PDB file of C-alpha atoms in Angstrom:
ATOM      1  CA  MET A   1      12.787  -8.112  27.746  1.00 35.00           C
ATOM      2  CA  ARG A   2       9.717  -5.908  27.890  1.00 33.00           C
ATOM      3  CA  LYS A   3       6.245  -6.754  29.080  1.00 32.00           C
ATOM      4  CA  TRP A   4       3.657  -6.575  26.349  1.00 33.00           C
ATOM      5  CA  THR A   5      -0.066  -6.911  26.043  1.00 30.00           C
ATOM      6  CA  MET A   6      -1.779  -8.143  22.928  1.00 32.00           C
ATOM      7  CA  ARG A   7      -5.493  -7.881  22.334  1.00 28.00           C
ATOM      8  CA  ILE A   8      -6.999 -10.332  19.855  1.00 28.00           C
ATOM      9  CA  SER A   9     -10.483  -9.594  18.486  1.00 28.00           C
ATOM     10  CA  ALA A  10     -12.522 -12.283  16.775  1.00 25.00           C
ATOM     11  CA  VAL A  11     -15.076 -10.894  14.317  1.00 24.00           C
ATOM     12  CA  LEU A  12     -17.933 -12.532  12.497  1.00 23.00           C
ATOM     13  CA  MET A  13     -16.753 -11.168   9.155  1.00 26.00           C
ATOM     14  CA  ALA A  14     -13.269  -9.835   8.371  1.00 28.00           C
ATOM     15  CA  ALA A  15     -13.158  -6.731   6.176  1.00 31.00           C
ATOM     16  CA  MET A  16     -10.398  -5.072   4.199  1.00 35.00           C
ATOM     17  CA  MET A  17     -10.214  -1.448   5.273  1.00 34.00           C
ATOM     18  CA  LEU A  18      -8.235   0.636   2.789  1.00 43.00           C
ATOM     19  CA  SER A  19      -8.402   4.323   3.576  1.00 42.00           C
ATOM     20  CA  GLY A  20      -5.882   7.040   2.842  1.00 55.00           C
ATOM     21  CA  CYS A  21      -2.375   6.846   1.460  1.00 70.00           C
ATOM     22  CA  GLY A  22      -0.040   4.082   2.586  1.00 46.00           C
ATOM     23  CA  LYS A  23      -3.034   1.811   2.963  1.00 43.00           C
ATOM     24  CA  GLN A  24      -2.867  -1.020   5.422  1.00 39.00           C
ATOM     25  CA  PRO A  25      -5.464  -3.827   5.605  1.00 36.00           C
ATOM     26  CA  ALA A  26      -7.063  -4.168   9.004  1.00 33.00           C
ATOM     27  CA  ALA A  27     -10.244  -5.404  10.601  1.00 32.00           C
ATOM     28  CA  ASP A  28     -12.262  -2.650  12.245  1.00 33.00           C
ATOM     29  CA  ALA A  29     -11.824  -3.481  15.910  1.00 32.00           C
ATOM     30  CA  THR A  30     -14.609  -1.093  16.943  1.00 35.00           C
ATOM     31  CA  ASP A  31     -17.209  -2.687  14.671  1.00 35.00           C
ATOM     32  CA  GLU A  32     -20.278  -4.106  16.383  1.00 34.00           C
ATOM     33  CA  THR A  33     -19.521  -7.496  14.812  1.00 31.00           C
ATOM     34  CA  ALA A  34     -16.633  -7.998  17.230  1.00 35.00           C
ATOM     35  CA  VAL A  35     -17.691 -10.801  19.502  1.00 36.00           C
ATOM     36  CA  GLN A  36     -14.626 -11.878  21.468  1.00 37.00           C
ATOM     37  CA  THR A  37     -11.598 -10.232  22.984  1.00 35.00           C
ATOM     38  CA  GLU A  38      -8.762 -12.138  24.567  1.00 40.00           C
ATOM     39  CA  GLU A  39      -5.943 -10.434  26.424  1.00 43.00           C
ATOM     40  CA  VAL A  40      -2.558 -12.109  26.643  1.00 42.00           C
ATOM     41  CA  SER A  41       0.268 -10.678  28.728  1.00 46.00           C
ATOM     42  CA  GLY A  42       3.773 -11.878  29.341  1.00 50.00           C
ATOM     43  CA  ASP A  43       7.358 -10.898  29.940  1.00 52.00           C
ATOM     44  CA  GLU A  44       8.297 -11.506  26.332  1.00 55.00           C
ATOM     45  CA  GLU A  45       9.591  -9.484  23.458  1.00 57.00           C
ATOM     46  CA  ILE A  46       7.038  -8.483  20.850  1.00 54.00           C
ATOM     47  CA  PRO A  47       7.410 -11.057  18.059  1.00 65.00           C
ATOM     48  CA  SER A  48       9.450  -9.874  15.069  1.00 66.00           C
ATOM     49  CA  ASP A  49       8.219 -12.594  12.728  1.00 77.00           C
ATOM     50  CA  ILE A  50       4.541 -11.642  12.439  1.00 91.00           C
ATOM     51  CA  PRO A  51       3.655 -12.053   8.736  1.00 94.00           C
ATOM     52  CA  ASN A  52       2.934  -8.923   6.716  1.00 96.00           C
ATOM     53  CA  SER A  53       1.284 -10.623   3.747  1.00 97.00           C
ATOM     54  CA  PHE A  54      -0.264 -13.815   2.460  1.00 97.00           C
ATOM     55  CA  VAL A  55       3.020 -15.024   0.977  1.00 98.00           C
ATOM     56  CA  GLU A  56       4.794 -14.682   4.323  1.00 97.00           C
ATOM     57  CA  GLU A  57       2.063 -16.729   5.964  1.00 97.00           C
ATOM     58  CA  GLN A  58       2.446 -19.388   3.285  1.00 97.00           C
ATOM     59  CA  ALA A  59       6.231 -19.427   3.500  1.00 97.00           C
ATOM     60  CA  GLY A  60       6.407 -19.283   7.281  1.00 96.00           C
ATOM     61  CA  LYS A  61       9.001 -16.519   7.093  1.00 96.00           C
ATOM     62  CA  THR A  62       9.182 -12.748   6.705  1.00 96.00           C
ATOM     63  CA  GLU A  63      12.470 -12.443   4.821  1.00 96.00           C
ATOM     64  CA  PHE A  64      13.622 -13.944   1.527  1.00 98.00           C
ATOM     65  CA  ASP A  65      16.947 -14.315  -0.267  1.00 98.00           C
ATOM     66  CA  SER A  66      15.545 -13.193  -3.616  1.00 98.00           C
ATOM     67  CA  TYR A  67      12.387 -12.194  -5.440  1.00 98.00           C
ATOM     68  CA  ASP A  68      12.441 -15.625  -7.085  1.00 98.00           C
ATOM     69  CA  GLU A  69      12.358 -17.314  -3.688  1.00 98.00           C
ATOM     70  CA  LEU A  70       9.425 -15.169  -2.603  1.00 98.00           C
ATOM     71  CA  ILE A  71       7.504 -15.936  -5.812  1.00 98.00           C
ATOM     72  CA  SER A  72       8.218 -19.667  -5.393  1.00 98.00           C
ATOM     73  CA  ASN A  73       6.115 -19.574  -2.227  1.00 98.00           C
ATOM     74  CA  MET A  74       3.079 -18.195  -4.041  1.00 98.00           C
ATOM     75  CA  THR A  75       0.232 -20.490  -5.019  1.00 98.00           C
ATOM     76  CA  ALA A  76      -1.927 -20.790  -8.125  1.00 98.00           C
ATOM     77  CA  GLY A  77      -4.068 -17.726  -8.742  1.00 98.00           C
ATOM     78  CA  GLN A  78      -1.806 -15.345  -6.833  1.00 98.00           C
ATOM     79  CA  ALA A  79       0.114 -12.843  -8.939  1.00 98.00           C
ATOM     80  CA  TYR A  80       3.178 -10.616  -9.131  1.00 98.00           C
ATOM     81  CA  ALA A  81       4.577  -7.726 -11.157  1.00 98.00           C
ATOM     82  CA  TYR A  82       7.820  -5.765 -11.328  1.00 98.00           C
ATOM     83  CA  VAL A  83       8.128  -1.976 -11.494  1.00 98.00           C
ATOM     84  CA  THR A  84      10.963   0.493 -11.039  1.00 98.00           C
ATOM     85  CA  LEU A  85      10.503   3.428  -8.691  1.00 98.00           C
ATOM     86  CA  THR A  86      12.307   6.751  -8.445  1.00 98.00           C
ATOM     87  CA  GLY A  87      14.860   6.613  -5.636  1.00 97.00           C
ATOM     88  CA  TYR A  88      15.513   2.885  -5.831  1.00 97.00           C
ATOM     89  CA  GLU A  89      17.990   0.952  -7.953  1.00 95.00           C
ATOM     90  CA  GLY A  90      16.652  -2.249  -9.444  1.00 95.00           C
ATOM     91  CA  ASP A  91      13.219  -3.816  -9.576  1.00 97.00           C
ATOM     92  CA  VAL A  92      10.471  -3.439  -7.015  1.00 98.00           C
ATOM     93  CA  LEU A  93       8.179  -6.448  -6.584  1.00 98.00           C
ATOM     94  CA  LEU A  94       4.408  -6.141  -6.237  1.00 98.00           C
ATOM     95  CA  ILE A  95       2.329  -9.154  -5.201  1.00 98.00           C
ATOM     96  CA  THR A  96      -1.394  -9.694  -4.824  1.00 98.00           C
ATOM     97  CA  ASP A  97      -3.801 -12.525  -4.154  1.00 97.00           C
ATOM     98  CA  GLN A  98      -6.772 -10.968  -5.960  1.00 96.00           C
ATOM     99  CA  THR A  99      -6.741 -10.008  -9.639  1.00 98.00           C
ATOM    100  CA  TYR A 100      -9.352  -9.190 -12.274  1.00 98.00           C
ATOM    101  CA  ASP A 101      -9.502  -8.288 -15.938  1.00 98.00           C
ATOM    102  CA  ASP A 102      -9.311  -4.598 -16.769  1.00 97.00           C
ATOM    103  CA  ASN A 103      -9.539  -4.088 -20.524  1.00 95.00           C
ATOM    104  CA  GLY A 104      -7.119  -6.929 -21.185  1.00 97.00           C
ATOM    105  CA  SER A 105      -4.750  -6.269 -18.275  1.00 97.00           C
ATOM    106  CA  THR A 106      -4.563  -8.534 -15.246  1.00 98.00           C
ATOM    107  CA  ALA A 107      -5.223  -5.828 -12.689  1.00 98.00           C
ATOM    108  CA  ALA A 108      -5.365  -5.603  -8.892  1.00 98.00           C
ATOM    109  CA  MET A 109      -6.972  -3.028  -6.644  1.00 97.00           C
ATOM    110  CA  MET A 110      -4.276  -3.553  -4.004  1.00 97.00           C
ATOM    111  CA  ALA A 111      -0.733  -4.881  -3.826  1.00 98.00           C
ATOM    112  CA  TYR A 112       1.963  -5.676  -1.277  1.00 98.00           C
ATOM    113  CA  VAL A 113       5.278  -3.997  -2.087  1.00 98.00           C
ATOM    114  CA  TYR A 114       8.629  -5.733  -1.537  1.00 98.00           C
ATOM    115  CA  LEU A 115      12.157  -4.311  -1.769  1.00 98.00           C
ATOM    116  CA  LYS A 116      15.668  -5.716  -1.521  1.00 96.00           C
ATOM    117  CA  GLU A 117      17.786  -4.312   1.278  1.00 93.00           C
ATOM    118  CA  ASN A 118      21.161  -5.546   2.539  1.00 92.00           C
ATOM    119  CA  GLY A 119      20.879  -8.625   0.364  1.00 93.00           C
ATOM    120  CA  LYS A 120      17.442  -9.623   1.654  1.00 97.00           C
ATOM    121  CA  VAL A 121      13.926  -9.142   0.302  1.00 98.00           C
ATOM    122  CA  GLY A 122      11.435  -7.734   2.765  1.00 97.00           C
ATOM    123  CA  PHE A 123       8.007  -6.146   3.000  1.00 97.00           C
ATOM    124  CA  ALA A 124       7.845  -2.379   2.431  1.00 97.00           C
ATOM    125  CA  THR A 125       4.159  -1.416   2.420  1.00 97.00           C
ATOM    126  CA  VAL A 126       0.756  -2.215   0.961  1.00 97.00           C
ATOM    127  CA  VAL A 127      -1.061   0.113  -1.424  1.00 97.00           C
ATOM    128  CA  GLY A 128      -4.538   0.038  -2.872  1.00 96.00           C
ATOM    129  CA  GLY A 129      -7.540   1.800  -4.330  1.00 94.00           C
ATOM    130  CA  SER A 130     -11.072   1.981  -2.985  1.00 92.00           C
ATOM    131  CA  ASP A 131     -12.528  -0.680  -5.311  1.00 94.00           C
ATOM    132  CA  THR A 132     -11.956  -2.467  -8.622  1.00 96.00           C
ATOM    133  CA  ALA A 133     -12.747   0.702 -10.559  1.00 97.00           C
ATOM    134  CA  TYR A 134      -9.361   1.953  -9.333  1.00 98.00           C
ATOM    135  CA  PRO A 135      -6.626  -0.582 -10.120  1.00 98.00           C
ATOM    136  CA  VAL A 136      -3.023   0.007  -9.119  1.00 98.00           C
ATOM    137  CA  ARG A 137      -1.337   1.986 -11.917  1.00 98.00           C
ATOM    138  CA  TYR A 138       2.230   2.905 -12.874  1.00 98.00           C
ATOM    139  CA  ALA A 139       4.021   5.500 -15.014  1.00 98.00           C
ATOM    140  CA  ASP A 140       7.445   7.158 -15.158  1.00 97.00           C
ATOM    141  CA  HIS A 141       8.829   5.282 -12.121  1.00 98.00           C
ATOM    142  CA  VAL A 142       5.862   6.268  -9.930  1.00 98.00           C
ATOM    143  CA  LEU A 143       3.135   4.005  -8.505  1.00 98.00           C
ATOM    144  CA  TYR A 144      -0.472   5.246  -8.361  1.00 98.00           C
ATOM    145  CA  THR A 145      -3.632   4.433  -6.418  1.00 98.00           C
ATOM    146  CA  ALA A 146      -6.940   6.272  -6.242  1.00 97.00           C
ATOM    147  CA  GLY A 147     -10.565   6.227  -5.169  1.00 96.00           C
ATOM    148  CA  ASN A 148     -13.705   8.276  -5.600  1.00 94.00           C
ATOM    149  CA  HIS A 149     -12.348  10.979  -3.345  1.00 96.00           C
ATOM    150  CA  GLU A 150      -8.635  10.295  -3.024  1.00 97.00           C
ATOM    151  CA  PHE A 151      -5.416  10.157  -5.001  1.00 97.00           C
ATOM    152  CA  CYS A 152      -2.007   8.842  -3.981  1.00 98.00           C
ATOM    153  CA  SER A 153       1.300   8.294  -5.720  1.00 98.00           C
ATOM    154  CA  TYR A 154       4.467   6.655  -4.427  1.00 98.00           C
ATOM    155  CA  PHE A 155       8.211   6.498  -4.944  1.00 98.00           C
ATOM    156  CA  VAL A 156      11.166   5.558  -2.711  1.00 98.00           C
ATOM    157  CA  SER A 157      12.705   7.812  -0.090  1.00 96.00           C
ATOM    158  CA  GLU A 158      16.186   9.073  -0.894  1.00 90.00           C
ATOM    159  CA  GLU A 159      16.972   9.040   2.829  1.00 92.00           C
ATOM    160  CA  THR A 160      15.402   5.860   4.190  1.00 94.00           C
ATOM    161  CA  GLN A 161      15.113   3.709   1.042  1.00 94.00           C
ATOM    162  CA  GLY A 162      11.544   2.950   2.041  1.00 96.00           C
ATOM    163  CA  VAL A 163       8.418   3.519  -0.025  1.00 97.00           C
ATOM    164  CA  MET A 164       7.048   7.015   0.618  1.00 97.00           C
ATOM    165  CA  VAL A 165       4.056   8.993  -0.583  1.00 97.00           C
ATOM    166  CA  LYS A 166       4.846  11.364  -3.427  1.00 98.00           C
ATOM    167  CA  ASP A 167       1.549  13.211  -3.809  1.00 98.00           C
ATOM    168  CA  SER A 168      -1.611  12.870  -1.747  1.00 97.00           C
ATOM    169  CA  VAL A 169      -4.904  14.669  -2.314  1.00 97.00           C
ATOM    170  CA  MET A 170      -8.164  13.810  -0.556  1.00 97.00           C
ATOM    171  CA  GLU A 171     -11.607  15.317  -1.015  1.00 97.00           C
ATOM    172  CA  SER A 172     -14.267  15.644   1.683  1.00 97.00           C
ATOM    173  CA  PHE A 173     -17.640  17.365   1.913  1.00 96.00           C
ATOM    174  CA  ASP A 174     -19.381  19.187   4.756  1.00 95.00           C
ATOM    175  CA  GLU A 175     -23.079  19.030   5.575  1.00 96.00           C
ATOM    176  CA  ASN A 176     -23.763  21.692   2.941  1.00 94.00           C
ATOM    177  CA  GLY A 177     -22.002  19.749   0.203  1.00 95.00           C
ATOM    178  CA  THR A 178     -19.029  22.112   0.122  1.00 96.00           C
ATOM    179  CA  ALA A 179     -15.831  20.327  -0.863  1.00 96.00           C
ATOM    180  CA  THR A 180     -12.536  20.698   0.984  1.00 97.00           C
ATOM    181  CA  TYR A 181      -9.184  19.286  -0.120  1.00 97.00           C
ATOM    182  CA  ILE A 182      -6.265  18.178   2.031  1.00 97.00           C
ATOM    183  CA  GLY A 183      -2.893  16.793   1.100  1.00 97.00           C
ATOM    184  CA  PHE A 184       0.551  17.677  -0.191  1.00 97.00           C
ATOM    185  CA  LEU A 185       2.746  17.378  -3.279  1.00 97.00           C
ATOM    186  CA  ARG A 186       6.399  16.317  -3.483  1.00 96.00           C
ATOM    187  CA  GLU A 187       8.584  16.849  -6.518  1.00 95.00           C
ATOM    188  CA  LYS A 188      11.590  15.209  -4.852  1.00 95.00           C
ATOM    189  CA  ASN A 189      11.757  12.047  -2.764  1.00 96.00           C
ATOM    190  CA  THR A 190      12.708  13.824   0.458  1.00 94.00           C
ATOM    191  CA  PHE A 191      10.657  14.918   3.442  1.00 91.00           C
ATOM    192  CA  ASP A 192      11.687  18.571   3.432  1.00 89.00           C
ATOM    193  CA  ASN A 193      10.082  20.015   0.302  1.00 86.00           C
ATOM    194  CA  ASP A 194       6.345  19.410   0.703  1.00 94.00           C
ATOM    195  CA  GLU A 195       4.103  21.755  -1.262  1.00 95.00           C
ATOM    196  CA  GLU A 196       0.771  22.596   0.329  1.00 93.00           C
ATOM    197  CA  ILE A 197      -2.393  22.523  -1.733  1.00 95.00           C
ATOM    198  CA  ASP A 198      -5.277  24.986  -1.926  1.00 95.00           C
ATOM    199  CA  THR A 199      -7.880  23.504   0.402  1.00 96.00           C
ATOM    200  CA  ASP A 200     -10.750  25.304  -1.342  1.00 95.00           C
ATOM    201  CA  SER A 201      -9.886  24.501  -4.962  1.00 95.00           C
ATOM    202  CA  ASP A 202     -10.544  21.249  -6.823  1.00 96.00           C
ATOM    203  CA  GLN A 203      -7.913  22.034  -9.478  1.00 96.00           C
ATOM    204  CA  ILE A 204      -5.147  19.853  -8.034  1.00 97.00           C
ATOM    205  CA  PHE A 205      -7.564  17.005  -7.357  1.00 97.00           C
ATOM    206  CA  LYS A 206      -8.752  17.085 -10.974  1.00 97.00           C
ATOM    207  CA  GLU A 207      -5.176  17.236 -12.272  1.00 97.00           C
ATOM    208  CA  LYS A 208      -4.026  14.348 -10.111  1.00 97.00           C
ATOM    209  CA  THR A 209      -7.062  12.241 -10.951  1.00 97.00           C
ATOM    210  CA  ALA A 210      -6.261  12.781 -14.633  1.00 97.00           C
ATOM    211  CA  GLU A 211      -2.636  11.828 -13.945  1.00 98.00           C
ATOM    212  CA  TYR A 212      -3.807   8.599 -12.358  1.00 98.00           C
ATOM    213  CA  GLY A 213      -6.084   7.841 -15.310  1.00 97.00           C
ATOM    214  CA  ALA A 214      -3.284   8.407 -17.828  1.00 98.00           C
ATOM    215  CA  ALA A 215      -0.958   5.926 -16.102  1.00 98.00           C
ATOM    216  CA  ALA A 216      -0.881   2.295 -17.239  1.00 98.00           C
ATOM    217  CA  VAL A 217      -2.687  -0.379 -15.247  1.00 98.00           C
ATOM    218  CA  VAL A 218      -0.098  -2.655 -13.640  1.00 98.00           C
ATOM    219  CA  ASP A 219      -0.355  -5.958 -15.539  1.00 98.00           C
ATOM    220  CA  PHE A 220       0.262  -8.814 -13.098  1.00 98.00           C
ATOM    221  CA  THR A 221       1.554 -12.275 -13.949  1.00 98.00           C
ATOM    222  CA  VAL A 222      -0.635 -14.969 -12.431  1.00 98.00           C
ATOM    223  CA  VAL A 223       1.035 -18.011 -10.891  1.00 98.00           C
ATOM    224  CA  GLU A 224      -0.189 -21.231 -12.529  1.00 95.00           C
TER     225      GLU A 224
END
């Protein structure tokens, strides 16, 4: 057993913070709207069953026997889609609880990603764009997200069988309005062949933004 301390912040308004690749939703604990903090300590193991998504909260479990079982725990208005990703055999399941129409497609700006491993279905990651102008997209076994100043793509690691970032390019500006670019590119789904980008050139950012725009919007199926 190990002693652990958990801090719980209550905020007046919860916000979805999606920034950078491999986006994770979180409330900003440093925001001035935080009004309460409770500290709980004990000689207990850190819980392993903390839900990663809305469907896990609804199901009361974090692991499923099949994609069908996971979907059966979704409620009306929530949605799912299947894609295939480089590095992974079989379907990958995307789920979301917020969809909108995008030129006839049932789109989502963010999605939770689930994979099968050792006969069980479990949470892999959550991905998303900066707003509804940037729905989750898909092409050629690669998943895409973007924002006004960022681009990300995803496939599955050859080594770990987890979702990993393929390409990441982010744009920032200094006080003089000069743009700088950070990120990396990966042709293969391994961690040992990263290609650096030119930090002073917007060429890669433009190319990757165009790549995102050319990919198809993921069309989700809404649960009735």
